[in-house]
Short mmCIF file of C-alpha atoms (C1' of nucleotides) in Angstrom, two decimals:
data_model
loop_
_atom_site.label_atom_id
_atom_site.label_comp_id
_atom_site.label_asym_id
_atom_site.label_seq_id
_atom_site.Cartn_x
_atom_site.Cartn_y
_atom_site.Cartn_z
CA UNK A 1291 -25.92 8.52 -24.05
CA UNK A 1292 -24.15 9.90 -27.64
CA UNK A 1293 -22.99 13.19 -28.84
CA UNK A 1294 -25.72 13.80 -31.43
CA UNK A 1295 -27.53 15.95 -29.57
CA UNK A 1296 -24.99 19.09 -29.98
CA UNK A 1297 -24.40 19.86 -33.63
CA UNK A 1298 -21.32 17.81 -34.80
CA UNK A 1299 -18.30 20.13 -34.49
CA UNK A 1300 -15.05 19.31 -36.97
CA UNK A 1301 -11.98 19.85 -35.14
CA UNK A 1302 -8.72 20.41 -36.27
CA UNK A 1303 -6.63 17.48 -36.07
CA UNK A 1304 -3.64 19.11 -34.42
CA UNK A 1305 -5.71 20.90 -31.84
CA UNK A 1306 -7.91 17.36 -30.83
CA UNK A 1307 -4.91 15.58 -30.58
CA UNK A 1308 -3.70 17.84 -28.12
CA UNK A 1309 -6.58 18.25 -26.28
CA UNK A 1310 -7.33 14.26 -25.97
CA UNK A 1311 -3.38 13.87 -24.74
CA UNK A 1312 -4.26 17.09 -22.38
CA UNK A 1313 -7.34 15.86 -21.11
CA UNK A 1314 -6.15 11.97 -20.71
CA UNK A 1315 -3.37 12.85 -18.95
CA UNK A 1316 -5.61 14.75 -16.49
CA UNK A 1317 -7.88 11.65 -16.28
CA UNK A 1318 -5.69 8.78 -15.65
CA UNK A 1319 -3.61 11.21 -13.61
CA UNK A 1320 -7.41 11.18 -11.47
CA UNK A 1321 -8.18 7.10 -11.45
CA UNK A 1322 -4.96 5.57 -13.10
CA UNK A 1323 -4.86 3.62 -16.02
CA UNK A 1324 -6.76 1.05 -14.90
CA UNK A 1325 -9.59 3.10 -13.65
CA UNK A 1326 -9.91 5.21 -16.85
CA UNK A 1327 -11.56 4.24 -20.10
CA UNK A 1328 -12.08 5.60 -23.12
CA UNK A 1329 -15.36 6.35 -23.40
CA UNK A 1330 -14.70 8.78 -20.27
CA UNK A 1331 -12.00 10.12 -22.30
CA UNK A 1332 -14.09 10.25 -25.42
CA UNK A 1333 -17.12 12.45 -23.30
CA UNK A 1334 -14.96 14.60 -22.16
CA UNK A 1335 -13.51 15.59 -25.22
CA UNK A 1336 -16.99 16.23 -26.35
CA UNK A 1337 -16.54 13.23 -29.04
CA UNK A 1338 -17.65 9.65 -29.30
CA UNK A 1339 -15.95 6.71 -28.70
CA UNK A 1340 -15.28 5.89 -32.10
CA UNK A 1341 -14.05 9.55 -32.83
CA UNK A 1342 -11.19 9.31 -30.35
CA UNK A 1343 -10.33 5.83 -31.02
CA UNK A 1344 -10.00 7.58 -35.11
CA UNK A 1345 -7.09 9.13 -33.50
CA UNK A 1346 -5.32 6.68 -31.48
CA UNK A 1347 -6.30 3.16 -32.23
CA UNK A 1348 -6.13 1.61 -29.09
CA UNK A 1349 -6.23 2.49 -25.32
CA UNK A 1350 -2.45 1.39 -25.02
CA UNK A 1351 -1.53 3.51 -27.92
CA UNK A 1352 -3.57 6.34 -25.76
CA UNK A 1353 -0.98 5.38 -22.88
CA UNK A 1354 1.97 5.55 -25.34
CA UNK A 1355 1.26 8.93 -26.69
CA UNK A 1356 0.32 10.36 -22.87
CA UNK A 1357 3.76 8.84 -22.01
CA UNK A 1358 5.34 10.65 -25.31
CA UNK A 1359 4.25 13.78 -23.46
CA UNK A 1360 5.58 13.49 -20.60
CA UNK A 1361 8.85 12.91 -21.57
CA UNK A 1362 8.70 15.34 -24.29
CA UNK A 1363 7.96 18.20 -21.59
CA UNK A 1364 10.49 16.37 -18.77
CA UNK A 1365 12.94 17.12 -21.79
CA UNK A 1366 12.32 20.57 -22.70
CA UNK A 1367 12.39 21.55 -19.22
CA UNK A 1368 15.33 19.71 -17.58
CA UNK A 1369 17.62 19.18 -20.69
CA UNK A 1370 19.10 22.45 -20.65
CA UNK A 1371 20.11 22.56 -17.07
CA UNK A 1372 20.92 18.83 -16.95
CA UNK A 1373 23.23 19.34 -19.61
CA UNK A 1374 24.59 22.27 -17.71
CA UNK A 1375 24.97 20.73 -14.62
CA UNK A 1376 26.43 17.34 -15.46
CA UNK A 1377 28.62 18.68 -18.45
CA UNK A 1378 31.37 16.44 -19.33
CA UNK A 1379 30.76 14.32 -16.14
CA UNK A 1380 34.31 14.46 -15.02
CA UNK A 1381 34.47 18.14 -14.07
CA UNK A 1382 32.39 18.63 -10.39
CA UNK A 1383 29.21 20.38 -11.32
CA UNK A 1384 28.63 24.06 -10.62
CA UNK A 1385 26.58 24.50 -7.02
CA UNK A 1386 24.47 26.87 -8.36
CA UNK A 1387 23.58 25.02 -11.56
CA UNK A 1388 22.80 21.85 -9.28
CA UNK A 1389 20.39 24.06 -7.33
CA UNK A 1390 18.99 25.48 -9.93
CA UNK A 1391 18.12 22.20 -11.17
CA UNK A 1392 16.98 20.71 -8.16
CA UNK A 1393 14.27 23.88 -7.60
CA UNK A 1394 13.09 22.58 -11.19
CA UNK A 1395 12.39 19.06 -10.22
CA UNK A 1396 9.91 20.59 -7.53
CA UNK A 1397 8.25 23.20 -9.44
CA UNK A 1398 7.53 21.09 -12.67
CA UNK A 1399 4.93 20.06 -10.15
CA UNK A 1400 3.58 23.33 -8.82
CA UNK A 1401 3.40 24.49 -12.61
CA UNK A 1402 1.55 21.67 -14.20
CA UNK A 1403 -0.29 20.18 -11.46
CA UNK A 1404 -1.96 17.60 -13.77
CA UNK A 1405 1.66 16.42 -15.58
CA UNK A 1406 2.90 15.56 -12.13
CA UNK A 1407 -0.28 13.91 -10.78
CA UNK A 1408 -0.26 11.70 -13.86
CA UNK A 1409 3.63 10.58 -13.23
CA UNK A 1410 3.19 10.04 -9.98
CA UNK A 1411 0.09 7.80 -10.52
CA UNK A 1412 1.65 5.72 -12.88
CA UNK A 1413 4.96 5.16 -11.59
CA UNK A 1414 2.87 3.59 -8.50
CA UNK A 1415 0.58 1.80 -10.77
CA UNK A 1416 3.38 0.19 -12.58
CA UNK A 1417 5.34 -1.63 -10.29
CA UNK A 1418 3.10 -4.11 -11.45
CA UNK A 1419 5.25 -5.45 -13.63
CA UNK A 1420 2.43 -6.88 -16.17
CA UNK A 1421 1.45 -2.92 -16.50
CA UNK A 1422 2.07 -1.87 -19.90
CA UNK A 1423 3.98 1.26 -18.55
CA UNK A 1424 6.19 -0.59 -16.39
CA UNK A 1425 9.41 -1.31 -18.47
CA UNK A 1426 8.97 2.57 -19.38
CA UNK A 1427 8.88 3.34 -15.89
CA UNK A 1428 11.92 1.30 -14.81
CA UNK A 1429 14.00 2.84 -17.52
CA UNK A 1430 13.38 6.31 -16.23
CA UNK A 1431 13.36 5.45 -12.55
CA UNK A 1432 17.16 4.30 -13.48
CA UNK A 1433 17.92 7.45 -15.72
CA UNK A 1434 16.40 9.59 -13.25
CA UNK A 1435 18.63 8.03 -10.01
CA UNK A 1436 21.82 8.10 -12.52
CA UNK A 1437 21.17 11.85 -12.89
CA UNK A 1438 21.13 12.71 -9.47
CA UNK A 1439 23.80 10.56 -8.65
CA UNK A 1440 26.33 11.98 -11.13
CA UNK A 1441 24.65 15.40 -9.66
CA UNK A 1442 25.60 15.17 -5.83
CA UNK A 1443 28.76 13.24 -6.49
CA UNK A 1444 31.38 15.56 -4.55
CA UNK A 1445 28.71 17.12 -2.66
CA UNK A 1446 28.30 13.86 -0.42
CA UNK A 1447 30.14 10.80 0.98
CA UNK A 1448 27.64 8.31 -0.17
CA UNK A 1449 26.22 9.44 -3.69
CA UNK A 1450 24.09 6.11 -3.93
CA UNK A 1451 22.01 6.60 -1.14
CA UNK A 1452 22.17 10.52 -1.33
CA UNK A 1453 20.54 10.07 -4.92
CA UNK A 1454 18.18 7.28 -3.61
CA UNK A 1455 17.04 9.59 -0.74
CA UNK A 1456 16.47 12.37 -3.02
CA UNK A 1457 14.74 10.45 -5.58
CA UNK A 1458 12.79 8.86 -2.54
CA UNK A 1459 11.81 12.63 -1.18
CA UNK A 1460 10.69 13.95 -4.36
CA UNK A 1461 7.93 11.24 -4.72
CA UNK A 1462 7.11 11.10 -1.25
CA UNK A 1463 6.64 15.12 -0.79
CA UNK A 1464 4.91 15.03 -4.46
CA UNK A 1465 2.12 12.56 -3.17
CA UNK A 1466 1.68 14.20 0.00
CA UNK A 1467 1.07 17.18 -1.59
CA UNK A 1468 -1.27 15.94 -4.29
CA UNK A 1469 -3.40 14.10 -1.47
CA UNK A 1470 -3.26 17.74 0.27
CA UNK A 1471 -5.56 17.69 3.20
CA UNK A 1472 -3.90 20.45 4.64
CA UNK A 1473 -2.40 21.70 1.74
CA UNK A 1474 1.53 23.13 2.09
CA UNK A 1475 4.10 24.81 0.06
CA UNK A 1476 5.97 21.85 -1.97
CA UNK A 1477 8.70 23.85 -3.15
CA UNK A 1478 9.36 25.30 0.64
CA UNK A 1479 9.42 22.02 1.84
CA UNK A 1480 11.74 20.48 -1.03
CA UNK A 1481 14.19 22.94 -0.74
CA UNK A 1482 13.92 22.02 3.60
CA UNK A 1483 14.26 18.68 2.46
CA UNK A 1484 17.47 19.08 0.11
CA UNK A 1485 18.90 21.38 3.09
CA UNK A 1486 18.70 18.40 5.01
CA UNK A 1487 20.01 15.65 3.01
CA UNK A 1488 22.42 17.77 1.12
CA UNK A 1489 23.64 20.15 3.39
CA UNK A 1490 27.20 20.76 1.43
CA UNK A 1491 24.86 22.21 -0.83
CA UNK A 1492 23.88 25.35 0.40
CA UNK A 1493 27.23 26.15 2.43
CA UNK A 1494 29.12 28.98 1.92
CA UNK A 1495 32.55 27.97 2.37
CA UNK A 1496 34.48 27.82 -1.47
CA UNK A 1497 35.92 24.58 -0.22
CA UNK A 1498 33.60 23.26 -1.96
CA UNK A 1499 34.69 19.79 -3.13
CA UNK A 1500 35.37 18.57 0.47
CA UNK A 1501 33.38 16.50 2.57
CA UNK B 520 -13.90 -21.88 -16.95
CA UNK B 521 -15.61 -23.31 -13.60
CA UNK B 522 -13.66 -25.15 -10.78
CA UNK B 523 -16.24 -28.30 -11.32
CA UNK B 524 -12.90 -29.79 -12.51
CA UNK B 525 -11.90 -30.71 -9.25
CA UNK B 526 -13.73 -32.37 -6.44
CA UNK B 527 -15.66 -29.67 -4.37
CA UNK B 528 -13.46 -28.90 -1.26
CA UNK B 529 -15.32 -27.61 2.08
CA UNK B 530 -13.04 -25.41 3.85
CA UNK B 531 -13.16 -24.08 7.29
CA UNK B 532 -14.56 -20.66 7.19
CA UNK B 533 -12.24 -19.07 9.22
CA UNK B 534 -9.75 -20.44 7.01
CA UNK B 535 -10.85 -19.72 4.04
CA UNK B 536 -11.41 -16.21 5.20
CA UNK B 537 -7.96 -15.86 5.79
CA UNK B 538 -7.01 -17.39 2.39
CA UNK B 539 -9.19 -15.02 0.69
CA UNK B 540 -8.16 -11.77 2.61
CA UNK B 541 -4.16 -12.67 2.53
CA UNK B 542 -4.81 -13.60 -1.48
CA UNK B 543 -6.82 -10.06 -2.42
CA UNK B 544 -4.26 -8.06 -0.45
CA UNK B 545 -1.34 -10.05 -2.62
CA UNK B 546 -3.98 -9.24 -5.59
CA UNK B 547 -4.81 -5.68 -4.83
CA UNK B 548 -0.97 -4.65 -4.21
CA UNK B 549 0.42 -6.09 -7.89
CA UNK B 550 -3.06 -4.86 -9.80
CA UNK B 551 -4.33 -2.10 -7.70
CA UNK B 552 -8.16 -1.95 -6.65
CA UNK B 553 -8.94 -0.96 -10.23
CA UNK B 554 -7.09 -3.99 -11.90
CA UNK B 555 -8.05 -6.25 -9.42
CA UNK B 556 -11.36 -8.51 -10.36
CA UNK B 557 -13.58 -10.24 -8.07
CA UNK B 558 -13.03 -13.33 -10.53
CA UNK B 559 -9.24 -13.39 -10.29
CA UNK B 560 -9.34 -13.70 -6.37
CA UNK B 561 -11.76 -16.62 -6.59
CA UNK B 562 -9.82 -18.21 -8.88
CA UNK B 563 -6.92 -18.04 -7.02
CA UNK B 564 -8.68 -19.31 -3.65
CA UNK B 565 -9.78 -22.73 -5.92
CA UNK B 566 -13.55 -21.51 -5.69
CA UNK B 567 -16.05 -19.73 -8.10
CA UNK B 568 -16.95 -16.18 -8.03
CA UNK B 569 -19.96 -16.94 -6.12
CA UNK B 570 -18.28 -18.60 -3.58
CA UNK B 571 -16.09 -15.78 -2.93
CA UNK B 572 -19.18 -13.54 -2.50
CA UNK B 573 -20.62 -15.90 0.00
CA UNK B 574 -18.09 -14.47 2.38
CA UNK B 575 -17.87 -11.07 1.30
CA UNK B 576 -20.89 -9.63 -0.35
CA UNK B 577 -19.64 -6.93 -2.61
CA UNK B 578 -16.05 -5.58 -4.29
CA UNK B 579 -15.95 -2.69 -2.02
CA UNK B 580 -16.86 -5.27 1.32
CA UNK B 581 -13.22 -7.14 0.01
CA UNK B 582 -11.60 -3.85 0.03
CA UNK B 583 -12.72 -2.84 3.69
CA UNK B 584 -11.82 -6.62 5.39
CA UNK B 585 -8.19 -5.78 3.60
CA UNK B 586 -7.91 -2.33 4.96
CA UNK B 587 -9.22 -3.88 8.60
CA UNK B 588 -6.41 -6.28 8.12
CA UNK B 589 -3.61 -4.04 7.57
CA UNK B 590 -5.09 -1.87 10.51
CA UNK B 591 -5.25 -4.90 12.28
CA UNK B 592 -1.16 -5.99 11.55
CA UNK B 593 -0.22 -2.55 11.94
CA UNK B 594 -1.96 -1.90 15.17
CA UNK B 595 -0.75 -5.22 16.54
CA UNK B 596 3.24 -4.15 15.68
CA UNK B 597 3.17 -0.57 16.62
CA UNK B 598 0.54 -0.09 19.23
CA UNK B 599 3.15 -1.09 22.62
CA UNK B 600 6.38 0.73 20.71
CA UNK B 601 4.00 4.13 20.02
CA UNK B 602 2.55 3.92 23.20
CA UNK B 603 6.17 3.76 25.07
CA UNK B 604 7.72 6.28 22.69
CA UNK B 605 4.63 8.82 22.75
CA UNK B 606 3.51 8.22 26.28
CA UNK B 607 1.44 11.10 28.25
CA UNK B 608 2.73 13.30 25.18
CA UNK B 609 4.32 15.52 27.27
CA UNK B 610 7.27 13.98 28.03
CA UNK B 611 10.05 13.66 25.76
CA UNK B 612 10.49 10.41 23.98
CA UNK B 613 13.56 7.97 25.30
CA UNK B 614 15.37 8.29 21.99
CA UNK B 615 15.90 4.39 21.89
CA UNK B 616 12.10 4.17 22.06
CA UNK B 617 12.38 6.31 19.06
CA UNK B 618 14.87 4.57 17.05
CA UNK B 619 13.34 1.05 17.77
CA UNK B 620 10.18 2.32 16.53
CA UNK B 621 11.42 4.14 13.43
CA UNK B 622 13.42 0.65 12.63
CA UNK B 623 9.85 -1.12 12.87
CA UNK B 624 8.22 0.92 10.44
CA UNK B 625 11.07 0.15 7.56
CA UNK B 626 11.00 -3.98 8.90
CA UNK B 627 6.93 -4.25 8.34
CA UNK B 628 8.07 -3.94 4.51
CA UNK B 629 11.01 -6.42 4.80
CA UNK B 630 8.83 -9.08 6.74
CA UNK B 631 5.83 -8.60 4.73
CA UNK B 632 6.42 -7.39 1.46
CA UNK B 633 2.44 -8.39 -0.04
CA UNK B 634 1.24 -6.22 2.87
CA UNK B 635 3.46 -3.32 1.94
CA UNK B 636 3.23 -3.17 -1.56
CA UNK B 637 -0.66 -3.58 -0.58
CA UNK B 638 -0.33 0.10 1.37
CA UNK B 639 1.94 1.59 -1.47
CA UNK B 640 -0.36 0.90 -4.27
CA UNK B 641 -3.58 1.38 -2.56
CA UNK B 642 -2.02 4.88 -0.73
CA UNK B 643 -1.47 5.92 -4.22
CA UNK B 644 -4.25 4.80 -6.42
CA UNK B 645 -7.01 6.62 -3.61
CA UNK B 646 -5.27 9.99 -4.05
CA UNK B 647 -8.42 10.18 -6.28
CA UNK B 648 -11.13 11.64 -4.52
CA UNK B 649 -13.42 9.24 -5.45
CA UNK B 650 -11.72 6.06 -4.65
CA UNK B 651 -13.18 3.95 -2.09
CA UNK B 652 -10.38 4.05 0.04
CA UNK B 653 -9.54 7.95 -0.40
CA UNK B 654 -10.83 8.67 2.95
CA UNK B 655 -9.34 5.76 5.01
CA UNK B 656 -6.23 6.56 3.56
CA UNK B 657 -6.32 10.73 4.47
CA UNK B 658 -7.25 9.50 8.09
CA UNK B 659 -4.22 6.97 8.18
CA UNK B 660 -1.73 9.79 6.51
CA UNK B 661 -3.09 12.18 8.84
CA UNK B 662 -2.64 10.15 11.71
CA UNK B 663 0.56 8.48 10.67
CA UNK B 664 2.05 12.00 10.10
CA UNK B 665 0.81 13.60 13.71
CA UNK B 666 2.77 10.76 15.35
CA UNK B 667 6.21 11.46 13.25
CA UNK B 668 5.12 14.83 14.96
CA UNK B 669 4.98 14.27 18.10
CA UNK B 670 7.40 11.62 17.86
CA UNK B 671 10.62 14.02 16.68
CA UNK B 672 8.99 17.12 18.84
CA UNK B 673 12.36 17.94 20.58
CA UNK B 674 14.98 16.29 18.29
CA UNK B 675 14.23 18.87 15.61
CA UNK B 676 14.07 22.59 15.41
CA UNK B 677 11.38 21.85 12.59
CA UNK B 678 9.29 18.99 13.98
CA UNK B 679 6.27 19.63 11.04
CA UNK B 680 8.76 19.31 7.80
CA UNK B 681 10.85 16.86 9.56
CA UNK B 682 8.15 14.77 10.00
CA UNK B 683 6.59 15.24 6.39
CA UNK B 684 10.43 14.02 5.58
CA UNK B 685 10.33 10.83 7.51
CA UNK B 686 6.56 9.74 6.08
CA UNK B 687 7.99 11.07 2.74
CA UNK B 688 11.17 9.14 2.81
CA UNK B 689 9.48 6.11 4.12
CA UNK B 690 7.00 5.99 0.94
CA UNK B 691 9.55 6.77 -1.69
CA UNK B 692 11.75 4.47 -0.33
CA UNK B 693 9.44 1.85 -0.34
CA UNK B 694 8.25 2.38 -3.75
CA UNK B 695 11.61 2.25 -5.16
CA UNK B 696 12.65 -0.96 -3.37
CA UNK B 697 9.28 -2.85 -4.60
CA UNK B 698 10.03 -2.04 -7.95
CA UNK B 699 13.31 -3.20 -7.40
CA UNK B 700 15.66 -3.66 -10.53
CA UNK B 701 18.82 -3.51 -8.57
CA UNK B 702 17.38 -4.50 -5.75
CA UNK B 703 19.18 -2.74 -2.30
CA UNK B 704 18.62 -3.39 1.60
CA UNK B 705 15.61 -1.11 2.32
CA UNK B 706 16.48 -1.16 6.27
CA UNK B 707 19.88 0.24 5.78
CA UNK B 708 19.09 2.77 3.35
CA UNK B 709 16.23 4.00 5.47
CA UNK B 710 18.61 3.98 8.26
CA UNK B 711 21.08 6.22 6.47
CA UNK B 712 17.60 8.23 5.53
CA UNK B 713 17.00 9.14 9.09
CA UNK B 714 20.56 9.42 10.23
CA UNK B 715 20.43 12.11 7.62
CA UNK B 716 17.11 13.50 8.31
CA UNK B 717 17.37 13.94 12.38
CA UNK B 718 21.03 13.59 12.96
CA UNK B 719 20.18 14.49 16.62
CA UNK B 720 18.87 11.22 17.43
CA UNK B 721 21.99 9.17 16.86
CA UNK B 722 24.24 11.96 18.69
CA UNK B 723 25.56 10.61 21.99
CA UNK B 724 26.27 13.36 24.26
CA UNK B 725 23.73 13.06 26.86
CA UNK B 726 21.81 16.94 26.44
CA UNK B 727 19.58 15.14 24.47
CA UNK B 728 16.89 17.59 24.02
CA UNK B 729 18.61 20.38 22.17
CA UNK B 730 18.64 21.64 19.30
"C1'" DG C 1294 -28.44 -43.92 8.25
"C1'" DG C 1295 -30.76 -39.85 8.52
"C1'" DT C 1296 -31.50 -34.69 8.90
"C1'" DG C 1297 -30.16 -29.93 9.13
"C1'" DT C 1298 -27.09 -26.83 8.37
"C1'" DT C 1299 -23.95 -23.93 5.24
"C1'" DA C 1300 -19.94 -24.10 1.91
"C1'" DC C 1301 -19.81 -23.70 -2.34
"C1'" DT C 1302 -21.83 -24.25 -7.48
"C1'" DG C 1303 -23.89 -23.19 -12.42
"C1'" DA C 1304 -26.11 -20.33 -14.62
"C1'" DA C 1305 -27.96 -16.04 -15.88
"C1'" DT C 1306 -28.68 -11.10 -15.11
"C1'" DG C 1307 -27.82 -6.29 -16.66
"C1'" DG C 1308 -23.98 -3.19 -17.34
"C1'" DT C 1309 -19.61 -1.65 -19.09
"C1'" DT C 1310 -15.91 -2.42 -21.73
"C1'" DG C 1311 -12.25 -2.23 -25.71
"C1'" DG C 1312 -12.57 -1.74 -30.75
"C1'" DT C 1313 -14.75 -2.24 -35.38
"C1'" DA C 1314 -17.73 -1.43 -39.98
"C1'" DG C 1315 -19.91 1.58 -42.65
"C1'" DA C 1316 -22.64 5.33 -43.12
"C1'" DT C 1317 -22.40 10.84 -42.97
"C1'" DA C 1318 -21.30 15.45 -42.77
"C1'" DA C 1319 -17.72 19.35 -43.01
"C1'" DT C 1320 -14.40 21.22 -44.82
"C1'" DC C 1321 -10.72 22.34 -48.94
"C1'" DA C 1322 -9.48 21.77 -53.67
"C1'" DT C 1323 -10.82 22.91 -58.03
"C1'" DA D 409 -21.13 24.07 -57.57
"C1'" DT D 410 -18.73 19.72 -57.68
"C1'" DG D 411 -16.25 16.05 -56.12
"C1'" DA D 412 -12.52 14.22 -52.97
"C1'" DT D 413 -10.96 13.94 -48.37
"C1'" DT D 414 -11.30 12.87 -43.67
"C1'" DA D 415 -13.19 13.84 -39.03
"C1'" DT D 416 -16.97 12.17 -36.58
"C1'" DC D 417 -21.23 9.34 -36.05
"C1'" DT D 418 -24.38 5.56 -35.27
"C1'" DA D 419 -24.82 0.67 -34.48
"C1'" DC D 420 -23.17 -3.01 -33.34
"C1'" DC D 421 -19.75 -7.03 -31.07
"C1'" DA D 422 -17.75 -10.21 -28.27
"C1'" DA D 423 -15.40 -10.28 -23.66
"C1'" DC D 424 -15.50 -9.01 -19.51
"C1'" DC D 425 -17.53 -6.94 -15.20
"C1'" DA D 426 -20.06 -7.27 -10.30
"C1'" DT D 427 -23.74 -9.58 -8.91
"C1'" DT D 428 -27.83 -12.38 -7.93
"C1'" DC D 429 -30.50 -16.72 -6.81
"C1'" DA D 430 -31.55 -21.39 -7.11
"C1'" DG D 431 -29.89 -25.04 -6.21
"C1'" DT D 432 -26.58 -28.88 -4.16
"C1'" DA D 433 -22.98 -31.99 -1.75
"C1'" DA D 434 -20.41 -31.93 2.36
"C1'" DC D 435 -20.27 -32.46 6.95
"C1'" DA D 436 -21.99 -32.22 12.28
"C1'" DC D 437 -25.10 -34.60 14.87
"C1'" DC D 438 -28.04 -38.13 16.45
#
DNA sequence: GGTGTTACTGAATGGTTGGTAGATAATCAT
DNA sequence: ATGATTATCTACCAACCATTCAGTAACACC
């Protein structure tokens, strides 16, 4: 099955790159890295196999580009909030900022499900130490964990465990939501879960740093 | 790379089947169904490609056998507890039985990590509707969810959400534990998490069915 | 020790994979 | 128009994939 049945279109390289990355993230989110083929991505972009590899020389290079895009979007969305929430690292974070940050963590999924699915899928697939994204996700998870720890410090007696629980909950809920037999509202369920795990966050009393 | 360099060994079919299933679960737990090859499994079992398929005629048939084994072990471990915990469905479950059941859910992982890894891996990979295990895991998750709902009813004001949170937590914690950069004690963390999500379960007051 | 059953092998199947080389056509600068 | 650049194509490759089939050797029983 070749592409020549259609007229050859020559796309602006910037646009094509963006298209490849977007569709690639969609495909890997669906089938994982192992279940994903260069051919399938090329077809979906309306170009040939070789045409695709003209931009990204190999399957691994494609994966790296997708991961970079994930990191870029993450940073773009979270960085300002994290900066405000963690601040100098000493001062306790303002509760409203923590709440905003936690909300954002969930809305990332509802606002771009394809990227969320991509992250969930690869994070699981890359448990395998020989997976090309293993190290990447290892460091990503470590960073996320540390971020959560400093976020909940002062709001819970055991920040390590609470942080771990929050990370676990977000992943687990997202996975349920993606399978979505009888779909549910992810943001509402996430808020309920955070309330259960971190009740101090929503208490009205002004003696905030107790517990 | 063929097998003939060694003397041909003829194994008891029952033993060989068990070996194939065990090693297969190990391999899929590592690389997922898509990243797993019939050749690799055969090699690891010390037989040829064709020798493997003499037992299970196709890659899909292998997967079904592995899933059946997962279900078998699950049932063997959980069924007596579930029966005691749910009972007739009307009577509220005794708290000690619920606690025991929740503990078992976690110790499954620590006691046979390979099977746990297999379940986690496939559950994620099978989010894809075209994955051969998609339907299987859909019904499995539904059943687990319903089980948890009837388990926590009477112990929490919102059984649906609490059940969802417990399922999410178990999956999320297990995934963190499997990646295990700085490993942690899964059973302890699970107990902490359950305590946070379901505090009524561990309260000493005897007016158990409140909240 | 011969015979039957069956666990297993080697070799070959056709299809798919990621990747390469050289040709070609669309666009741009002049 | 013309020529240079480059995005994309066709054609091809070797490796790998799951699966098939005709044999072969290990064992059980007599």
